[in-house]
mmCIF file of C-alpha atoms in Angstrom:
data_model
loop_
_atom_site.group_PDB
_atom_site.id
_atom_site.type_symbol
_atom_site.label_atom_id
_atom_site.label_comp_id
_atom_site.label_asym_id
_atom_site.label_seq_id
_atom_site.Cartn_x
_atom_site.Cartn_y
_atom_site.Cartn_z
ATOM 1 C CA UNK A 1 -8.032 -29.635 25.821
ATOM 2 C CA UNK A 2 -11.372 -27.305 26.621
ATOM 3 C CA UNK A 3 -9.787 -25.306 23.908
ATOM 4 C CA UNK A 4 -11.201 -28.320 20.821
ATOM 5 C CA UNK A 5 -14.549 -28.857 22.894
ATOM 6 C CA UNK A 6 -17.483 -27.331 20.159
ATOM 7 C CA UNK A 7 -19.093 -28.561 16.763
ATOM 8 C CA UNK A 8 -16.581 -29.007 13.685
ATOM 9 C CA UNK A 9 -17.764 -27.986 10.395
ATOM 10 C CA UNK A 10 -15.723 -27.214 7.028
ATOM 11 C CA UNK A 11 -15.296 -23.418 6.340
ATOM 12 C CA UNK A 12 -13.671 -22.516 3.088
ATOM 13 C CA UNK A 13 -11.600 -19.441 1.895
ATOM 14 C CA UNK A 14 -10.310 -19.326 -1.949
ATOM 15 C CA UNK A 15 -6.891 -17.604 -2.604
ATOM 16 C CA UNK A 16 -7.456 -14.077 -3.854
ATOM 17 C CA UNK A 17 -4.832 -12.018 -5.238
ATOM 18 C CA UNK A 18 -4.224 -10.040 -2.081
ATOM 19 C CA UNK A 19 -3.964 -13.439 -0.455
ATOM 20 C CA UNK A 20 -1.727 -15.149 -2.409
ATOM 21 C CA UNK A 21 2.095 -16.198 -1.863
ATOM 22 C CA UNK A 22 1.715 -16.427 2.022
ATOM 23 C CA UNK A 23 2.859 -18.942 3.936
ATOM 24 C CA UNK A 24 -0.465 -21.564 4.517
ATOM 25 C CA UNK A 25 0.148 -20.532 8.638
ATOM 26 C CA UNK A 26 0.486 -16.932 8.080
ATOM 27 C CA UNK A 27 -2.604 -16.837 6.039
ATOM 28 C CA UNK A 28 -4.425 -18.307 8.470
ATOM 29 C CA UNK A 29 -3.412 -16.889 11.573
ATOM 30 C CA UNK A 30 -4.652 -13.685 9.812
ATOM 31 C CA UNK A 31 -7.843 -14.700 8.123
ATOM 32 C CA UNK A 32 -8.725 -16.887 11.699
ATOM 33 C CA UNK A 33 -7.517 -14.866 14.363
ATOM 34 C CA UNK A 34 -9.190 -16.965 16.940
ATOM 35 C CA UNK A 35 -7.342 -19.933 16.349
ATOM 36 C CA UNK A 36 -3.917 -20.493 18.618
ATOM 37 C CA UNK A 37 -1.197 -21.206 17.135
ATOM 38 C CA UNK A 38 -0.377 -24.216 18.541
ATOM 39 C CA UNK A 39 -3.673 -25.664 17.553
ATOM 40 C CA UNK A 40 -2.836 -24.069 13.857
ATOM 41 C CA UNK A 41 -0.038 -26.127 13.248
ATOM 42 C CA UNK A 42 -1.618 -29.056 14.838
ATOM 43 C CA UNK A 43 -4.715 -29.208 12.434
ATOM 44 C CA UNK A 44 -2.406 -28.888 9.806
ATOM 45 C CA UNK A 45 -0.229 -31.774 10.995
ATOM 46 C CA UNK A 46 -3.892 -33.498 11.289
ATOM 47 C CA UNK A 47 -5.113 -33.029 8.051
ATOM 48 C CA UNK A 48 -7.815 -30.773 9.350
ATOM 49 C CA UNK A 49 -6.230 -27.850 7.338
ATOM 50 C CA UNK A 50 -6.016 -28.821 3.370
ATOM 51 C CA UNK A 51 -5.039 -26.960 0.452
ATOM 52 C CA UNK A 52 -7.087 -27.774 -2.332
ATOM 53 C CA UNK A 53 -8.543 -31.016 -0.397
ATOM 54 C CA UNK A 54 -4.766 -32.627 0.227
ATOM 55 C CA UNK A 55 -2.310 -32.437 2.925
ATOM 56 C CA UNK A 56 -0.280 -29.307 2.846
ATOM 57 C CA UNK A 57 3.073 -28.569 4.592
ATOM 58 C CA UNK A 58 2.834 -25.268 7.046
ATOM 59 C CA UNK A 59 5.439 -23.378 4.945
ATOM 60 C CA UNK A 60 3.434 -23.913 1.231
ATOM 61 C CA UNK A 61 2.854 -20.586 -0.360
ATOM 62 C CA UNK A 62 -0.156 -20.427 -1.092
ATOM 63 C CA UNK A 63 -1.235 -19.398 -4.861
ATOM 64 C CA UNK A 64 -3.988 -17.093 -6.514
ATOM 65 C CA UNK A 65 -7.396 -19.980 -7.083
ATOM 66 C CA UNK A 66 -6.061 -22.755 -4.163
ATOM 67 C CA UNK A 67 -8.741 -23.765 -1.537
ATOM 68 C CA UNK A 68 -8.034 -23.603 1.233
ATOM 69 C CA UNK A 69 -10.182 -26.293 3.698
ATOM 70 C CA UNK A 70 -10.289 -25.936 7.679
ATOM 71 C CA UNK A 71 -11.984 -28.648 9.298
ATOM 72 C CA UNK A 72 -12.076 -26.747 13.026
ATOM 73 C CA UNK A 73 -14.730 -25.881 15.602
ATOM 74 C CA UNK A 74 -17.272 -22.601 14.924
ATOM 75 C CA UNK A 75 -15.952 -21.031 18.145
ATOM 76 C CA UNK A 76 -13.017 -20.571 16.619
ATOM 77 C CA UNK A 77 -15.090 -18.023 13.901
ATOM 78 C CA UNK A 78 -16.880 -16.606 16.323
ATOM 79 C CA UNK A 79 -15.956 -13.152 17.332
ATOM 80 C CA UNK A 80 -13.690 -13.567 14.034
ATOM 81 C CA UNK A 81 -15.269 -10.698 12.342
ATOM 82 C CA UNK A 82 -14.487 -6.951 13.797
ATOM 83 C CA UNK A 83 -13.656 -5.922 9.897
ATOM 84 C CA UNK A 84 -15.769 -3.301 9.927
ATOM 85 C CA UNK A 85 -14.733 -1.218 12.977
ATOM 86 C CA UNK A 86 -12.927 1.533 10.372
ATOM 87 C CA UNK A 87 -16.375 2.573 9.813
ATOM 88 C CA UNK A 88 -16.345 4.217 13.217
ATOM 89 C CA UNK A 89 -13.799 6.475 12.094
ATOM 90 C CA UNK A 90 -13.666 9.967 9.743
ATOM 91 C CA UNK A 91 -13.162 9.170 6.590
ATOM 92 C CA UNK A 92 -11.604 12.813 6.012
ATOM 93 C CA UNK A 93 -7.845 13.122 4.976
ATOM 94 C CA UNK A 94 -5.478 15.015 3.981
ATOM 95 C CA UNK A 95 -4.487 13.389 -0.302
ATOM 96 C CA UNK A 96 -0.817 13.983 -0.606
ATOM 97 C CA UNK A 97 -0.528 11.707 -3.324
ATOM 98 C CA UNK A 98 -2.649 8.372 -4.627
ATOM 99 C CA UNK A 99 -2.504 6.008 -7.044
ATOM 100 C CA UNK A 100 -4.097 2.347 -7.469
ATOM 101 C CA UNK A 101 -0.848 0.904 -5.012
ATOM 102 C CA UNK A 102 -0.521 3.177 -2.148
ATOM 103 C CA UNK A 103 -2.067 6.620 -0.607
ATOM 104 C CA UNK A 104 0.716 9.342 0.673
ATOM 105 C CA UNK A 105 -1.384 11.142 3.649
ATOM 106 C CA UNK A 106 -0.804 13.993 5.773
ATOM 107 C CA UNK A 107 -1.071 13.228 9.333
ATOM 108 C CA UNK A 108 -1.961 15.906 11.760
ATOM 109 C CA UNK A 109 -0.602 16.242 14.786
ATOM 110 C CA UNK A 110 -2.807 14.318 17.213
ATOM 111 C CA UNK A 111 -4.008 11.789 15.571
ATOM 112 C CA UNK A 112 -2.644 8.142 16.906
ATOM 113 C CA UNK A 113 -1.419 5.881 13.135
ATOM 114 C CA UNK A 114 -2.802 2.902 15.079
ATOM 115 C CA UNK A 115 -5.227 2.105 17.793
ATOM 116 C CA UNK A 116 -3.510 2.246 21.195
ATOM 117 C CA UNK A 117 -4.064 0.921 24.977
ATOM 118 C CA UNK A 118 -6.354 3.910 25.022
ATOM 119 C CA UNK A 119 -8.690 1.990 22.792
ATOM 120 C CA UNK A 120 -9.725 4.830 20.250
ATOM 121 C CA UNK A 121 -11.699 4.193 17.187
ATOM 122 C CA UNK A 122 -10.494 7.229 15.316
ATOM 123 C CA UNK A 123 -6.693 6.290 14.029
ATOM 124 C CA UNK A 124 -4.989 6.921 11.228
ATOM 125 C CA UNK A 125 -5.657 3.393 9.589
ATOM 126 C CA UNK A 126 -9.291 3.396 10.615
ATOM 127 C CA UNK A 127 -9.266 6.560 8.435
ATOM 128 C CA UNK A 128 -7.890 5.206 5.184
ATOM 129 C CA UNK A 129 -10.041 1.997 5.130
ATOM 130 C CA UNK A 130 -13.040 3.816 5.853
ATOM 131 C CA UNK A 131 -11.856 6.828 2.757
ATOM 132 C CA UNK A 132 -11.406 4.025 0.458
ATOM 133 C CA UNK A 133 -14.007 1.781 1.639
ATOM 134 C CA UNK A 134 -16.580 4.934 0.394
ATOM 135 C CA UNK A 135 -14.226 4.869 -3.122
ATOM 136 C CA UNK A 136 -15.155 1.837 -3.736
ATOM 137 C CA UNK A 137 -11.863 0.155 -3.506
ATOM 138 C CA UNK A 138 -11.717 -1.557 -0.308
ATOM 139 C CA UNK A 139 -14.659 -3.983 1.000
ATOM 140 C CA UNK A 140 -13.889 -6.329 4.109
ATOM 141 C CA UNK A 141 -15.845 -8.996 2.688
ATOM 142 C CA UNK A 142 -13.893 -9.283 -0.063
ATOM 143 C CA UNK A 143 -10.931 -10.074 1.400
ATOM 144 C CA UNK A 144 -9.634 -13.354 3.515
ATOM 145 C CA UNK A 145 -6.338 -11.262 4.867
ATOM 146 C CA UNK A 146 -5.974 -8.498 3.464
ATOM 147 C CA UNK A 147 -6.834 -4.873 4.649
ATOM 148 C CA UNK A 148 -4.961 -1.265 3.736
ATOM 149 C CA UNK A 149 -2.258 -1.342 5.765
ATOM 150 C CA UNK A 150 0.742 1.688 6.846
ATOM 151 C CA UNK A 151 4.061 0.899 5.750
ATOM 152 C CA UNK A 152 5.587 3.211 8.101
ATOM 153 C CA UNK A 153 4.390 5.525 11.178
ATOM 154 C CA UNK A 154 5.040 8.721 13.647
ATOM 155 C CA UNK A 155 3.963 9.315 16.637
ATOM 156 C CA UNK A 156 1.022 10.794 17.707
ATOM 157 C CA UNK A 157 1.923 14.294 18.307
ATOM 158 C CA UNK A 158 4.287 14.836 15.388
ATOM 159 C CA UNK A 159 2.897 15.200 11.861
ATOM 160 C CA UNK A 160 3.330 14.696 8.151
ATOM 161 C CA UNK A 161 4.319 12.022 5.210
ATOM 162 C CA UNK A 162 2.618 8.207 5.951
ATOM 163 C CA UNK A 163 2.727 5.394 3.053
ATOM 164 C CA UNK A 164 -0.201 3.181 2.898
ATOM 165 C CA UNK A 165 -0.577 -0.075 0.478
ATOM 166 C CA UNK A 166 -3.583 -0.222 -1.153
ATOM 167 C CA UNK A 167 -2.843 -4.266 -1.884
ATOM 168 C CA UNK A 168 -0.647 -6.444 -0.095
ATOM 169 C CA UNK A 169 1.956 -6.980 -3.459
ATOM 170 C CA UNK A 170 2.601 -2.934 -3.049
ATOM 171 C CA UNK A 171 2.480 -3.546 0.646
ATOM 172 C CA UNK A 172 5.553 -6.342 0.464
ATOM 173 C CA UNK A 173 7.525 -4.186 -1.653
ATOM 174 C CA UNK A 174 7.187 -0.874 0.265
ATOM 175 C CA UNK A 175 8.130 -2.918 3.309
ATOM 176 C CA UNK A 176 11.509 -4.196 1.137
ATOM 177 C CA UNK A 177 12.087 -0.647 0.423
ATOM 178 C CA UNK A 178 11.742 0.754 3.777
ATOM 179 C CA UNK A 179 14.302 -1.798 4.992
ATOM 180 C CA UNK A 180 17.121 -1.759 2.276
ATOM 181 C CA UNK A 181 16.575 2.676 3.129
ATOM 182 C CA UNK A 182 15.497 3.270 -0.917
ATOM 183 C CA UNK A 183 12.592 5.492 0.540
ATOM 184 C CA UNK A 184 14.248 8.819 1.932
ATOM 185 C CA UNK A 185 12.083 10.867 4.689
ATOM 186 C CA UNK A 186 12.859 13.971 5.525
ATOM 187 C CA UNK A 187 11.704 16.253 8.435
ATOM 188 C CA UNK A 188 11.956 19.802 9.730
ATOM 189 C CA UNK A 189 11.724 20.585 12.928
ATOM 190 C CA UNK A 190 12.743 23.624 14.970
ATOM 191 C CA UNK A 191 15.207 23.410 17.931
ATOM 192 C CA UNK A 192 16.199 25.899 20.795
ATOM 193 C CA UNK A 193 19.691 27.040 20.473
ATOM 194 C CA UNK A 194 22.229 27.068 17.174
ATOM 195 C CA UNK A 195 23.919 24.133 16.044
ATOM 196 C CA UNK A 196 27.790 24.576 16.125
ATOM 197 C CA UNK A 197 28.079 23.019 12.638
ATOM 198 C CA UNK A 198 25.186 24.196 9.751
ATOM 199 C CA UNK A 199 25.600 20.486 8.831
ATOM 200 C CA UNK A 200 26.481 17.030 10.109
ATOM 201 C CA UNK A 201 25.924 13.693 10.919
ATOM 202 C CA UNK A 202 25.449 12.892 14.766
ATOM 203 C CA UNK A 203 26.308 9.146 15.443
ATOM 204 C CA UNK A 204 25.171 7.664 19.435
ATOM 205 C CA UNK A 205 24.139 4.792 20.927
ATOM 206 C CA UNK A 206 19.865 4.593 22.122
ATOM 207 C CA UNK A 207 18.187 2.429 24.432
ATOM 208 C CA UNK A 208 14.367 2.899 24.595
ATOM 209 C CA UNK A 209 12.384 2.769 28.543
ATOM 210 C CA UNK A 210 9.198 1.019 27.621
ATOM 211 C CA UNK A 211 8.211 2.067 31.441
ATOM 212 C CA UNK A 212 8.610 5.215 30.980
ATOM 213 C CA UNK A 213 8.172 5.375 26.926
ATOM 214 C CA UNK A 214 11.037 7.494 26.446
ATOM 215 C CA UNK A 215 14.803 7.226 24.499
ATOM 216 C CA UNK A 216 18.012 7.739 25.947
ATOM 217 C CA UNK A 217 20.855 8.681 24.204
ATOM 218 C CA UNK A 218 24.896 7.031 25.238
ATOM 219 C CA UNK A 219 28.158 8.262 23.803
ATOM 220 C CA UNK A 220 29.791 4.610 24.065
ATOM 221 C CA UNK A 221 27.288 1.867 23.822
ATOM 222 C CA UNK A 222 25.484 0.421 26.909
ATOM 223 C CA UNK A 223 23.706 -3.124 27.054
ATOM 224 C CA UNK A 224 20.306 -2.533 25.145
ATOM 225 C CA UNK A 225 21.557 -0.020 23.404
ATOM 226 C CA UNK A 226 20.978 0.373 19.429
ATOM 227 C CA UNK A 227 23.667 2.558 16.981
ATOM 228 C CA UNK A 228 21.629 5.741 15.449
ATOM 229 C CA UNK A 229 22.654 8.134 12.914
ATOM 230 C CA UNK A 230 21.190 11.360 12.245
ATOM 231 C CA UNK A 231 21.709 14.024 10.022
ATOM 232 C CA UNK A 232 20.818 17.052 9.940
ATOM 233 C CA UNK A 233 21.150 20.984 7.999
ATOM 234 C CA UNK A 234 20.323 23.900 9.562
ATOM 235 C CA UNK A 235 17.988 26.336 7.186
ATOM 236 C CA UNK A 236 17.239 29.478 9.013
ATOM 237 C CA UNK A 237 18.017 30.863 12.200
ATOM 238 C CA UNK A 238 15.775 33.027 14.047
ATOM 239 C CA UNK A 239 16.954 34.541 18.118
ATOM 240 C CA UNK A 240 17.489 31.722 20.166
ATOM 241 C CA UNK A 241 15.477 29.246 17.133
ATOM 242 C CA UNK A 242 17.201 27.408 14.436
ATOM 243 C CA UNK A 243 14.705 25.254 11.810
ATOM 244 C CA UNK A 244 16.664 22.185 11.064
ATOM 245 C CA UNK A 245 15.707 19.555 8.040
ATOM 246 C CA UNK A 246 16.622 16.206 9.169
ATOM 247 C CA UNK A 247 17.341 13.067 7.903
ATOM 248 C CA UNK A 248 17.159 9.593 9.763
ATOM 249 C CA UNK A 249 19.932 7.502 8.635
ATOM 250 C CA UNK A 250 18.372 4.663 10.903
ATOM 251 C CA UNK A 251 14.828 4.713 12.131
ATOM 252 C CA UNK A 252 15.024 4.882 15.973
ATOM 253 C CA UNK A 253 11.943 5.599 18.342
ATOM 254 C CA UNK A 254 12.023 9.547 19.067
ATOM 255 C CA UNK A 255 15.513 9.372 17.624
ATOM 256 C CA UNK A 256 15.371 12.840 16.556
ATOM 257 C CA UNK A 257 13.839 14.333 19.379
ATOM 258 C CA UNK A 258 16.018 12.344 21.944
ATOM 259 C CA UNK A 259 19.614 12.942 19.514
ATOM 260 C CA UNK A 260 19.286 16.649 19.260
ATOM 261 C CA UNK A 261 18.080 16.740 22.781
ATOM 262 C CA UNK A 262 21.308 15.111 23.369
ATOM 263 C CA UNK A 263 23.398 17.525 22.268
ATOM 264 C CA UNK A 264 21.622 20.410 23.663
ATOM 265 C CA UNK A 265 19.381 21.404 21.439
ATOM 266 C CA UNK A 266 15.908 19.968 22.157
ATOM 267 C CA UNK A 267 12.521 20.680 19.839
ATOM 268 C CA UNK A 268 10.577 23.519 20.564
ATOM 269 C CA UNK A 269 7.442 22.376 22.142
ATOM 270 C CA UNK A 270 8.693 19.056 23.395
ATOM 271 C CA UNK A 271 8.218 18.833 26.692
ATOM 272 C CA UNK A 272 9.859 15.143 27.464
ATOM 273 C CA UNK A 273 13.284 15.820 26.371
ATOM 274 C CA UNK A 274 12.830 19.798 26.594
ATOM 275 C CA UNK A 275 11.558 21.668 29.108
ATOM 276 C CA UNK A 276 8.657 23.700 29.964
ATOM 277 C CA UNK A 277 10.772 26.764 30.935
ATOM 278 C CA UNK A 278 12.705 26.760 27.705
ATOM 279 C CA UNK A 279 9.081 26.435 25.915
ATOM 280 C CA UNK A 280 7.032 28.436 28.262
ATOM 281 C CA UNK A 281 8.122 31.706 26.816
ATOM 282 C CA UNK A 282 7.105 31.296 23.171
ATOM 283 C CA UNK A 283 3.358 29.198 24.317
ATOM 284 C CA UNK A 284 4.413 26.224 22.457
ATOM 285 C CA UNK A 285 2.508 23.089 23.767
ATOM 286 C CA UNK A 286 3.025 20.885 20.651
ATOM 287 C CA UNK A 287 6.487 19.725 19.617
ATOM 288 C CA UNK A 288 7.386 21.399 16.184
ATOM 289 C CA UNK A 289 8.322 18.322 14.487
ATOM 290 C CA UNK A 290 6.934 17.046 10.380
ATOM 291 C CA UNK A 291 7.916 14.554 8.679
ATOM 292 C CA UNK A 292 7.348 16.568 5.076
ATOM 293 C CA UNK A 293 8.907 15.489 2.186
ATOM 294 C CA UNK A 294 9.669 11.871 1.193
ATOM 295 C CA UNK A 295 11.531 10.611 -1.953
ATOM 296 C CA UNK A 296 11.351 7.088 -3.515
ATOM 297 C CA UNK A 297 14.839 6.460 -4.595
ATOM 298 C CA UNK A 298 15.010 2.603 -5.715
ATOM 299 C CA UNK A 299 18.413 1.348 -6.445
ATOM 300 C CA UNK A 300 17.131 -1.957 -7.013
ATOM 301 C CA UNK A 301 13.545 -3.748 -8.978
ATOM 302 C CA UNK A 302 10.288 -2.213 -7.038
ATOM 303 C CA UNK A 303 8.485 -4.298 -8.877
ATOM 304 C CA UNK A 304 4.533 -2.795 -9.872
ATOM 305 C CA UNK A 305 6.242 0.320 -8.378
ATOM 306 C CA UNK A 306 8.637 1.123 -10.452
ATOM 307 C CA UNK A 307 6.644 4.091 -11.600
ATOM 308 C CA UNK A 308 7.640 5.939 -8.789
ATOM 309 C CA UNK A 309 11.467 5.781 -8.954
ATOM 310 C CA UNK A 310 12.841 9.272 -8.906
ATOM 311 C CA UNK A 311 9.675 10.811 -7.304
ATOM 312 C CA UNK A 312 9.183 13.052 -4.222
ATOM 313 C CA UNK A 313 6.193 14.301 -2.662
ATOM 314 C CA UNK A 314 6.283 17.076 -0.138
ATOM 315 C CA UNK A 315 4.001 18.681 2.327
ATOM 316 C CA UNK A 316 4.020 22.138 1.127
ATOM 317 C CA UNK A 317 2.760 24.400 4.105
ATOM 318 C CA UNK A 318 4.235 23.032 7.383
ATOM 319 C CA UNK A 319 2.444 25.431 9.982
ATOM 320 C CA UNK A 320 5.741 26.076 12.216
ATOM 321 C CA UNK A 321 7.780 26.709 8.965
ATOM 322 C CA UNK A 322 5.593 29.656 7.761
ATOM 323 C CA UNK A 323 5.144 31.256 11.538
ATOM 324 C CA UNK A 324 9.702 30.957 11.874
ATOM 325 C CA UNK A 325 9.948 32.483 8.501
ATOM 326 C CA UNK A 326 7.188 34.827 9.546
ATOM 327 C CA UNK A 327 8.805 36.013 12.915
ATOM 328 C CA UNK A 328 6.068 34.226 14.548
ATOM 329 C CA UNK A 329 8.314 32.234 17.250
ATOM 330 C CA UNK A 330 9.176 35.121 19.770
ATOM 331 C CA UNK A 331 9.426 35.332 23.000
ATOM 332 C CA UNK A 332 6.867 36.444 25.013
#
């Protein structure tokens, strides 16, 4: 195939810590991007992939000090190197917590967590490599396939609480967490309208319109459709306002904008499942939506984190919080 034509050579990479206990294709497909992945498991079925100069089976997991050999063309290097875009991007944030494992940052409102179709340099990510790249503690050439990486994210225009791992052990075990729920997020938001109850759980169905990039919300579950559970307490109410702190009991896209919407109580400031004439009157433009405190309750081994079990961090001055208990959200 065209794909082989170019001039072989041997190229190298030994097994760092951040590296090791990957699959030998996973490694690779990260640390050569350029490679297809057909052609990846063919070298290795080849011999022109070895692990410390022997065959290796694509499954191996790989261990700190192991050599790994690739016997492929230079094309496939070329154009292999983009690690230091980050620099590109602020290095400012805003420190919620940090420790040698993971950074807890404060996302504004804005600010994309990863780059998009728009093609924007200045992300979230971008951010934290670039902040800890100037610390000292994060150097692209250092690593085969490893870079600072979000363990989970919020959309653009809603702000507060994102995990990133520093390494990729705390990364693997943030990512366990996430999944068996150990890590608890909690929001606030505020919504037009009062909730009948001042607490409950709302159960649904969502499907997801990548067309139109927007959730919709069934009673009794449709085709496509995923189960979502959200709960939610109402703190203060304020005219025709309530602030809410909410809890995702599964981790849908806009699931709390779309499942309060539902019910007929959309976000202040969200336009997509609001409306511009319920928002109109108080000049909000921006959804009022954080994701502000977040609690790390492990039920189960966390590993190098188990220093953390029992902790919450919180963002302590949410700007819509202090204008509602302020009297800030009238009409006008």
């Amino acid at each position: 195939m065209s794909i082989e034509r170019g001039a072989a050579a041997m190229r190298s990479f030994t097994i760092g810590t951040n590296d090791a206990n990957q699959r030998l294709d996973k490694f690779i497909s990260k640390a050569v991007k350029s490679l297809p992945q057909a052609l990846l498991y063919k070298y290795i079925r080849l011999r022109r992939i070895k692990v410390n100069g022997k065959r290796s089976e694509i499954a191996y997991r790989l261990c700190e000090g192991d050599v790994v050999e690739l016997y492929i063309n230079d094309e496939f290097f070329d154009g292999n190197d983009d690690s230091g875009a980050f620099l590109h991007a602020p290095a400012k944030l805003d420190v919620v917590y940090e420790d040698q494992n993971l950074l807890l940052v404060d996302k504004m409102p804005g600010l994309v967590v990863h780059e998009d179709e728009s093609g924007c340099a200045d992300t979230l990510v971008a951010r934290i490599r670039h902040y800890l790249y100037d610390k000292g503690e994060y150097d692209p050439r250092n690593e085969n396939s490893f870079a600072p990486a979000l363990c989970n994210r919020i959309d653009r225009n809603t702000g507060g609480i994102v995990i990133a791992a520093k390494n990729a052990e705390a990364l693997r075990v943030l990512d366990e967490k996430i999944k068996l729920r150990e890590i608890t997020k909690l929001y606030l938001c505020i919504c037009h309208g009062v909730p009948d109850e001042k607490s409950a759980t709302l159960e649904g169905y969502l499907q997801k319109d990548e067309s139109e990039n927007r959730a919709y919300i069934h009673e009794k579950p449709q085709e496509g459709d995923l189960p979502i559970k959200t709960r939610y307490r109402v703190l203060a109410r304020s005219g025709g306002l309530s602030l809410l702190e909410v809890e995702l009991l599964t981790g849908r896209t806009h699931q709390i904008r779309a499942h309060l919407a539902s019910i007929g109580h959309p976000l202040l400031g969200d336009g997509k499942y609001g409306s511009n004439e319920l928002n109109r009157p108080y000049g909000m433009k921006a959804q009022a939506l954080y994701a502000y405190r977040l609690a790390f309750a492990f039920k189960t081994d966390a590993g190098i984190l188990n220093y953390l079990k029992g902790k919450s961090f919180e963002v302590r001055d949410v700007w819509f919080q202090r204008e509602f208990y302020q009297g800030g959200f009238k009409k006008g």
